[in-house]
Tab-separated table of N, CA, C and O in Angstrom:
chain	number	residue	atom	x	y	z
A	1	MET	N	-2.498	-5.998	-6.690
A	1	MET	CA	-1.374	-5.723	-5.804
A	1	MET	C	-0.143	-5.289	-6.602
A	1	MET	O	0.555	-4.380	-6.218
A	2	PHE	N	0.099	-5.986	-7.722
A	2	PHE	CA	1.270	-5.642	-8.525
A	2	PHE	C	1.161	-4.226	-9.071
A	2	PHE	O	2.158	-3.512	-9.136
A	3	SER	N	-0.030	-3.823	-9.441
A	3	SER	CA	-0.177	-2.488	-10.008
A	3	SER	C	0.104	-1.403	-8.962
A	3	SER	O	0.653	-0.354	-9.294
A	4	LYS	N	-0.244	-1.655	-7.694
A	4	LYS	CA	0.058	-0.660	-6.654
A	4	LYS	C	1.565	-0.533	-6.447
A	4	LYS	O	2.076	0.569	-6.266
A	5	ILE	N	2.262	-1.652	-6.482
A	5	ILE	CA	3.720	-1.603	-6.360
A	5	ILE	C	4.316	-0.865	-7.552
A	5	ILE	O	5.252	-0.070	-7.409
A	6	HIS	N	3.760	-1.099	-8.715
A	6	HIS	CA	4.221	-0.403	-9.913
A	6	HIS	C	4.007	1.106	-9.783
A	6	HIS	O	4.886	1.904	-10.139
A	7	TYR	N	2.862	1.509	-9.259
A	7	TYR	CA	2.589	2.932	-9.075
A	7	TYR	C	3.490	3.553	-8.007
A	7	TYR	O	3.880	4.719	-8.120
A	8	ILE	N	3.823	2.797	-6.987
A	8	ILE	CA	4.751	3.302	-5.972
A	8	ILE	C	6.130	3.509	-6.580
A	8	ILE	O	6.814	4.499	-6.296
A	9	LEU	N	6.568	2.595	-7.441
A	9	LEU	CA	7.854	2.766	-8.117
A	9	LEU	C	7.839	3.968	-9.058
A	9	LEU	O	8.841	4.671	-9.189
A	10	ILE	N	6.718	4.206	-9.702
A	10	ILE	CA	6.595	5.404	-10.542
A	10	ILE	C	6.689	6.655	-9.675
A	10	ILE	O	7.325	7.646	-10.058
A	11	PHE	N	6.081	6.615	-8.509
A	11	PHE	CA	6.141	7.741	-7.574
A	11	PHE	C	7.584	8.034	-7.168
A	11	PHE	O	8.009	9.194	-7.123
A	12	GLN	N	8.358	6.996	-6.900
A	12	GLN	CA	9.722	7.192	-6.418
A	12	GLN	C	10.726	7.428	-7.539
A	12	GLN	O	11.846	7.847	-7.277
A	13	ARG	N	10.332	7.168	-8.770
A	13	ARG	CA	11.268	7.301	-9.882
A	13	ARG	C	11.796	8.731	-10.017
A	13	ARG	O	12.957	8.938	-10.373
A	14	LYS	N	10.983	9.705	-9.704
A	14	LYS	CA	11.371	11.098	-9.855
A	14	LYS	C	12.458	11.510	-8.857
A	14	LYS	O	13.219	12.434	-9.116
A	15	ILE	N	12.555	10.824	-7.731
A	15	ILE	CA	13.501	11.240	-6.694
A	15	ILE	C	14.671	10.277	-6.523
A	15	ILE	O	15.642	10.622	-5.854
A	16	LEU	N	14.626	9.093	-7.129
A	16	LEU	CA	15.689	8.110	-6.905
A	16	LEU	C	17.022	8.523	-7.515
A	16	LEU	O	18.061	8.431	-6.854
A	17	LEU	N	17.033	8.940	-8.765
A	17	LEU	CA	18.295	9.289	-9.413
A	17	LEU	C	18.986	10.487	-8.763
A	17	LEU	O	20.178	10.406	-8.448
A	18	PRO	N	18.298	11.597	-8.518
A	18	PRO	CA	18.998	12.708	-7.851
A	18	PRO	C	19.477	12.350	-6.445
A	18	PRO	O	20.562	12.757	-6.037
A	19	ALA	N	18.686	11.566	-5.712
A	19	ALA	CA	19.104	11.174	-4.364
A	19	ALA	C	20.326	10.270	-4.415
A	19	ALA	O	21.237	10.393	-3.582
A	20	THR	N	20.381	9.388	-5.393
A	20	THR	CA	21.537	8.496	-5.523
A	20	THR	C	22.789	9.276	-5.904
A	20	THR	O	23.868	9.035	-5.345
A	21	ILE	N	22.654	10.211	-6.819
A	21	ILE	CA	23.814	11.006	-7.245
A	21	ILE	C	24.338	11.861	-6.097
A	21	ILE	O	25.550	11.886	-5.823
A	22	ILE	N	23.454	12.539	-5.396
A	22	ILE	CA	23.896	13.393	-4.283
A	22	ILE	C	24.476	12.549	-3.151
A	22	ILE	O	25.466	12.933	-2.527
A	23	SER	N	23.916	11.378	-2.890
A	23	SER	CA	24.457	10.506	-1.853
A	23	SER	C	25.848	10.003	-2.224
A	23	SER	O	26.722	9.895	-1.362
A	24	THR	N	26.059	9.713	-3.494
A	24	THR	CA	27.380	9.276	-3.933
A	24	THR	C	28.399	10.398	-3.801
A	24	THR	O	29.532	10.174	-3.357
A	25	VAL	N	28.005	11.604	-4.151
A	25	VAL	CA	28.908	12.750	-4.005
A	25	VAL	C	29.228	12.982	-2.528
A	25	VAL	O	30.391	13.191	-2.160
A	26	LEU	N	28.205	12.937	-1.684
A	26	LEU	CA	28.453	13.096	-0.251
A	26	LEU	C	29.292	11.945	0.305
A	26	LEU	O	30.080	12.142	1.234
A	27	GLY	N	29.132	10.761	-0.263
A	27	GLY	CA	29.952	9.622	0.157
A	27	GLY	C	31.410	9.810	-0.185
A	27	GLY	O	32.293	9.460	0.598
A	28	THR	N	31.699	10.372	-1.363
A	28	THR	CA	33.096	10.621	-1.721
A	28	THR	C	33.697	11.726	-0.861
A	28	THR	O	34.865	11.659	-0.487
A	29	VAL	N	32.902	12.732	-0.543
A	29	VAL	CA	33.396	13.790	0.345
A	29	VAL	C	33.632	13.220	1.742
A	29	VAL	O	34.654	13.499	2.375
A	30	GLY	N	32.704	12.403	2.210
A	30	GLY	CA	32.861	11.789	3.527
A	30	GLY	C	34.011	10.801	3.580
A	30	GLY	O	34.622	10.606	4.626
A	31	MET	N	34.310	10.175	2.440
A	31	MET	CA	35.415	9.224	2.393
A	31	MET	C	36.739	9.935	2.635
A	31	MET	O	37.641	9.381	3.268
A	32	SER	N	36.857	11.162	2.170
A	32	SER	CA	38.100	11.895	2.393
A	32	SER	C	38.191	12.448	3.814
A	32	SER	O	39.275	12.737	4.287
A	33	ILE	N	37.051	12.565	4.488
A	33	ILE	CA	37.063	13.122	5.840
A	33	ILE	C	37.286	12.052	6.893
A	33	ILE	O	38.145	12.173	7.753
A	34	ASN	N	36.503	10.962	6.850
A	34	ASN	CA	36.592	9.991	7.937
A	34	ASN	C	37.168	8.647	7.530
A	34	ASN	O	37.135	7.708	8.309
A	35	GLU	N	37.691	8.505	6.331
A	35	GLU	CA	38.421	7.333	5.848
A	35	GLU	C	37.622	6.036	5.929
A	35	GLU	O	38.180	4.968	6.132
A	36	GLU	N	36.315	6.121	5.795
A	36	GLU	CA	35.504	4.920	5.680
A	36	GLU	C	35.228	4.668	4.205
A	36	GLU	O	35.393	5.560	3.386
A	37	PRO	N	34.811	3.462	3.854
A	37	PRO	CA	34.553	3.173	2.436
A	37	PRO	C	33.453	4.053	1.864
A	37	PRO	O	32.558	4.525	2.576
A	38	LEU	N	33.508	4.234	0.568
A	38	LEU	CA	32.535	5.073	-0.136
A	38	LEU	C	31.124	4.557	0.060
A	38	LEU	O	30.196	5.327	0.295
A	39	ILE	N	30.949	3.259	-0.005
A	39	ILE	CA	29.597	2.695	0.060
A	39	ILE	C	28.963	2.924	1.435
A	39	ILE	O	27.761	3.147	1.548
A	40	THR	N	29.747	2.931	2.485
A	40	THR	CA	29.209	3.181	3.817
A	40	THR	C	28.749	4.632	3.957
A	40	THR	O	27.656	4.903	4.454
A	41	ASN	N	29.576	5.548	3.511
A	41	ASN	CA	29.203	6.967	3.585
A	41	ASN	C	28.031	7.289	2.673
A	41	ASN	O	27.151	8.069	3.044
A	42	ALA	N	28.015	6.704	1.478
A	42	ALA	CA	26.915	6.959	0.553
A	42	ALA	C	25.609	6.394	1.104
A	42	ALA	O	24.555	7.010	0.992
A	43	GLY	N	25.670	5.231	1.729
A	43	GLY	CA	24.457	4.642	2.311
A	43	GLY	C	23.929	5.451	3.476
A	43	GLY	O	22.721	5.618	3.628
A	44	PHE	N	24.836	5.968	4.284
A	44	PHE	CA	24.405	6.780	5.416
A	44	PHE	C	23.774	8.085	4.943
A	44	PHE	O	22.768	8.532	5.490
A	45	SER	N	24.347	8.699	3.918
A	45	SER	CA	23.750	9.934	3.411
A	45	SER	C	22.450	9.657	2.674
A	45	SER	O	21.531	10.478	2.694
A	46	TYR	N	22.327	8.483	2.040
A	46	TYR	CA	21.086	8.097	1.356
A	46	TYR	C	19.939	7.961	2.345
A	46	TYR	O	18.792	8.215	2.007
A	47	LEU	N	20.279	7.598	3.571
A	47	LEU	CA	19.288	7.462	4.638
A	47	LEU	C	18.548	8.778	4.881
A	47	LEU	O	17.365	8.770	5.201
A	48	PHE	N	19.213	9.887	4.702
A	48	PHE	CA	18.599	11.194	4.936
A	48	PHE	C	18.179	11.899	3.645
A	48	PHE	O	17.224	12.670	3.649
A	49	ILE	N	18.897	11.661	2.562
A	49	ILE	CA	18.650	12.394	1.324
A	49	ILE	C	17.329	11.984	0.676
A	49	ILE	O	16.566	12.844	0.230
A	50	LEU	N	17.032	10.692	0.593
A	50	LEU	CA	15.809	10.267	-0.090
A	50	LEU	C	14.543	10.797	0.586
A	50	LEU	O	13.679	11.359	-0.108
A	51	PRO	N	14.392	10.692	1.907
A	51	PRO	CA	13.199	11.307	2.509
A	51	PRO	C	13.158	12.829	2.362
A	51	PRO	O	12.085	13.407	2.202
A	52	LEU	N	14.316	13.481	2.387
A	52	LEU	CA	14.338	14.930	2.176
A	52	LEU	C	13.886	15.289	0.763
A	52	LEU	O	13.138	16.241	0.573
A	53	PHE	N	14.342	14.516	-0.216
A	53	PHE	CA	13.902	14.763	-1.582
A	53	PHE	C	12.407	14.540	-1.711
A	53	PHE	O	11.720	15.302	-2.396
A	54	GLN	N	11.891	13.485	-1.085
A	54	GLN	CA	10.452	13.249	-1.163
A	54	GLN	C	9.686	14.403	-0.521
A	54	GLN	O	8.666	14.833	-1.039
A	55	PHE	N	10.183	14.899	0.586
A	55	PHE	CA	9.519	16.028	1.228
A	55	PHE	C	9.523	17.258	0.337
A	55	PHE	O	8.491	17.898	0.127
A	56	PHE	N	10.702	17.617	-0.188
A	56	PHE	CA	10.792	18.833	-0.985
A	56	PHE	C	10.052	18.722	-2.315
A	56	PHE	O	9.425	19.678	-2.756
A	57	VAL	N	10.114	17.555	-2.960
A	57	VAL	CA	9.481	17.414	-4.265
A	57	VAL	C	7.977	17.253	-4.132
A	57	VAL	O	7.209	17.948	-4.797
A	58	TYR	N	7.536	16.335	-3.275
A	58	TYR	CA	6.112	16.007	-3.253
A	58	TYR	C	5.302	16.774	-2.214
A	58	TYR	O	4.107	16.939	-2.379
A	59	GLU	N	5.913	17.213	-1.164
A	59	GLU	CA	5.156	17.974	-0.164
A	59	GLU	C	5.148	19.466	-0.480
A	59	GLU	O	4.139	20.130	-0.269
A	60	LEU	N	6.247	19.991	-0.982
A	60	LEU	CA	6.336	21.428	-1.219
A	60	LEU	C	6.118	21.815	-2.680
A	60	LEU	O	5.389	22.758	-2.966
A	61	ARG	N	6.769	21.101	-3.594
A	61	ARG	CA	6.713	21.532	-4.992
A	61	ARG	C	5.474	21.015	-5.729
A	61	ARG	O	4.844	21.759	-6.468
A	62	TYR	N	5.161	19.724	-5.579
A	62	TYR	CA	4.013	19.127	-6.272
A	62	TYR	C	3.055	18.471	-5.278
A	62	TYR	O	2.876	17.256	-5.307
A	63	PRO	N	2.417	19.217	-4.415
A	63	PRO	CA	1.546	18.574	-3.421
A	63	PRO	C	0.272	17.981	-4.020
A	63	PRO	O	-0.333	17.094	-3.427
A	64	ASN	N	-0.115	18.412	-5.202
A	64	ASN	CA	-1.335	17.888	-5.810
A	64	ASN	C	-1.156	16.497	-6.414
A	64	ASN	O	-2.137	15.863	-6.788
A	65	GLU	N	0.084	16.017	-6.539
A	65	GLU	CA	0.286	14.671	-7.071
A	65	GLU	C	-0.210	13.604	-6.107
A	65	GLU	O	-0.476	12.476	-6.520
A	66	TYR	N	-0.326	13.936	-4.846
A	66	TYR	CA	-0.866	12.963	-3.894
A	66	TYR	C	-2.305	12.604	-4.237
A	66	TYR	O	-2.737	11.484	-3.977
A	67	TYR	N	-3.049	13.522	-4.817
A	67	TYR	CA	-4.437	13.222	-5.192
A	67	TYR	C	-4.496	12.161	-6.290
A	67	TYR	O	-5.390	11.322	-6.300
A	68	PHE	N	-3.543	12.206	-7.217
A	68	PHE	CA	-3.482	11.188	-8.259
A	68	PHE	C	-3.286	9.804	-7.654
A	68	PHE	O	-3.987	8.854	-8.006
A	69	TYR	N	-2.343	9.690	-6.731
A	69	TYR	CA	-2.075	8.389	-6.112
A	69	TYR	C	-3.194	7.986	-5.155
A	69	TYR	O	-3.463	6.802	-4.980
A	70	GLN	N	-3.847	8.952	-4.567
A	70	GLN	CA	-4.979	8.644	-3.701
A	70	GLN	C	-6.146	8.087	-4.512
A	70	GLN	O	-6.848	7.191	-4.052
A	71	ASN	N	-6.333	8.574	-5.722
A	71	ASN	CA	-7.364	8.022	-6.601
A	71	ASN	C	-7.037	6.600	-7.042
A	71	ASN	O	-7.932	5.841	-7.399
A	72	LEU	N	-5.769	6.242	-7.018
A	72	LEU	CA	-5.363	4.873	-7.345
A	72	LEU	C	-5.449	3.948	-6.136
A	72	LEU	O	-5.191	2.752	-6.254
A	73	GLY	N	-5.773	4.487	-4.975
A	73	GLY	CA	-5.904	3.687	-3.768
A	73	GLY	C	-4.647	3.633	-2.928
A	73	GLY	O	-4.506	2.768	-2.077
A	74	ILE	N	-3.723	4.553	-3.163
A	74	ILE	CA	-2.467	4.593	-2.418
A	74	ILE	C	-2.448	5.886	-1.617
A	74	ILE	O	-2.448	6.977	-2.177
A	75	SER	N	-2.414	5.767	-0.313
A	75	SER	CA	-2.453	6.956	0.534
A	75	SER	C	-1.060	7.557	0.693
A	75	SER	O	-0.046	6.950	0.345
A	76	ARG	N	-1.026	8.735	1.258
A	76	ARG	CA	0.230	9.425	1.521
A	76	ARG	C	1.087	8.643	2.520
A	76	ARG	O	2.312	8.588	2.388
A	77	VAL	N	0.440	8.022	3.487
A	77	VAL	CA	1.166	7.237	4.492
A	77	VAL	C	1.852	6.038	3.844
A	77	VAL	O	3.000	5.707	4.171
A	78	VAL	N	1.184	5.399	2.899
A	78	VAL	CA	1.772	4.252	2.202
A	78	VAL	C	2.979	4.699	1.375
A	78	VAL	O	4.000	4.003	1.330
A	79	LEU	N	2.883	5.860	0.741
A	79	LEU	CA	4.005	6.356	-0.051
A	79	LEU	C	5.206	6.695	0.826
A	79	LEU	O	6.351	6.395	0.476
A	80	TRP	N	4.961	7.281	1.992
A	80	TRP	CA	6.059	7.565	2.922
A	80	TRP	C	6.624	6.266	3.506
A	80	TRP	O	7.840	6.151	3.704
A	81	ALA	N	5.763	5.298	3.779
A	81	ALA	CA	6.236	4.009	4.288
A	81	ALA	C	7.066	3.283	3.233
A	81	ALA	O	8.066	2.628	3.569
A	82	ALA	N	6.682	3.404	1.971
A	82	ALA	CA	7.468	2.801	0.899
A	82	ALA	C	8.844	3.452	0.796
A	82	ALA	O	9.845	2.766	0.557
A	83	CYS	N	8.901	4.750	0.997
A	83	CYS	CA	10.188	5.453	0.989
A	83	CYS	C	11.063	4.968	2.152
A	83	CYS	O	12.246	4.695	1.973
A	84	ALA	N	10.467	4.852	3.328
A	84	ALA	CA	11.223	4.380	4.496
A	84	ALA	C	11.680	2.936	4.304
A	84	ALA	O	12.821	2.592	4.643
A	85	ALA	N	10.829	2.100	3.728
A	85	ALA	CA	11.215	0.709	3.479
A	85	ALA	C	12.335	0.637	2.454
A	85	ALA	O	13.275	-0.163	2.604
A	86	HIS	N	12.268	1.460	1.440
A	86	HIS	CA	13.320	1.482	0.422
A	86	HIS	C	14.667	1.886	1.041
A	86	HIS	O	15.694	1.269	0.765
A	87	VAL	N	14.639	2.900	1.867
A	87	VAL	CA	15.876	3.359	2.514
A	87	VAL	C	16.424	2.271	3.435
A	87	VAL	O	17.630	2.013	3.461
A	88	LEU	N	15.556	1.608	4.177
A	88	LEU	CA	16.023	0.554	5.076
A	88	LEU	C	16.603	-0.638	4.317
A	88	LEU	O	17.635	-1.179	4.707
A	89	VAL	N	15.971	-1.025	3.228
A	89	VAL	CA	16.488	-2.146	2.433
A	89	VAL	C	17.850	-1.796	1.843
A	89	VAL	O	18.783	-2.608	1.893
A	90	VAL	N	17.985	-0.597	1.317
A	90	VAL	CA	19.275	-0.183	0.749
A	90	VAL	C	20.353	-0.165	1.825
A	90	VAL	O	21.465	-0.653	1.614
A	91	ASN	N	20.037	0.360	3.009
A	91	ASN	CA	21.051	0.402	4.061
A	91	ASN	C	21.367	-0.969	4.636
A	91	ASN	O	22.501	-1.213	5.033
A	92	ILE	N	20.420	-1.881	4.660
A	92	ILE	CA	20.703	-3.254	5.105
A	92	ILE	C	21.608	-3.955	4.106
A	92	ILE	O	22.576	-4.622	4.490
A	93	VAL	N	21.344	-3.768	2.822
A	93	VAL	CA	22.199	-4.362	1.799
A	93	VAL	C	23.609	-3.775	1.869
A	93	VAL	O	24.607	-4.493	1.761
A	94	ILE	N	23.703	-2.480	2.071
A	94	ILE	CA	25.018	-1.843	2.178
A	94	ILE	C	25.765	-2.308	3.416
A	94	ILE	O	26.968	-2.508	3.390
A	95	SER	N	25.053	-2.508	4.515
A	95	SER	CA	25.731	-2.951	5.737
A	95	SER	C	26.252	-4.387	5.619
A	95	SER	O	27.147	-4.779	6.374
A	96	LEU	N	25.743	-5.152	4.679
A	96	LEU	CA	26.262	-6.511	4.465
A	96	LEU	C	27.618	-6.513	3.805
A	96	LEU	O	28.361	-7.489	3.884
A	97	PHE	N	27.970	-5.425	3.134
A	97	PHE	CA	29.285	-5.333	2.490
A	97	PHE	C	30.257	-4.951	3.517
A	97	PHE	O	31.124	-4.695	3.855
């Protein structure tokens, strides 16, 4: 079980940093527009940016990487569910602030 979680984190590692940077930039732009805190705007944009990055990177640019994870016993649905769970956990933590 631990190894599957490790492989899911490896899968998401390629998209986490760019999604976080772009969400932070969009959060600062949104902070000047609607006067809400940076963390709220960044979390809201992260809700859309991370799944978009996963779509563009893994569905369009590198679609054959799904076969690697499928050979490890991780389906495409599990990888998308992990992305959705990650986004929900981040937004729940942000909403606590």
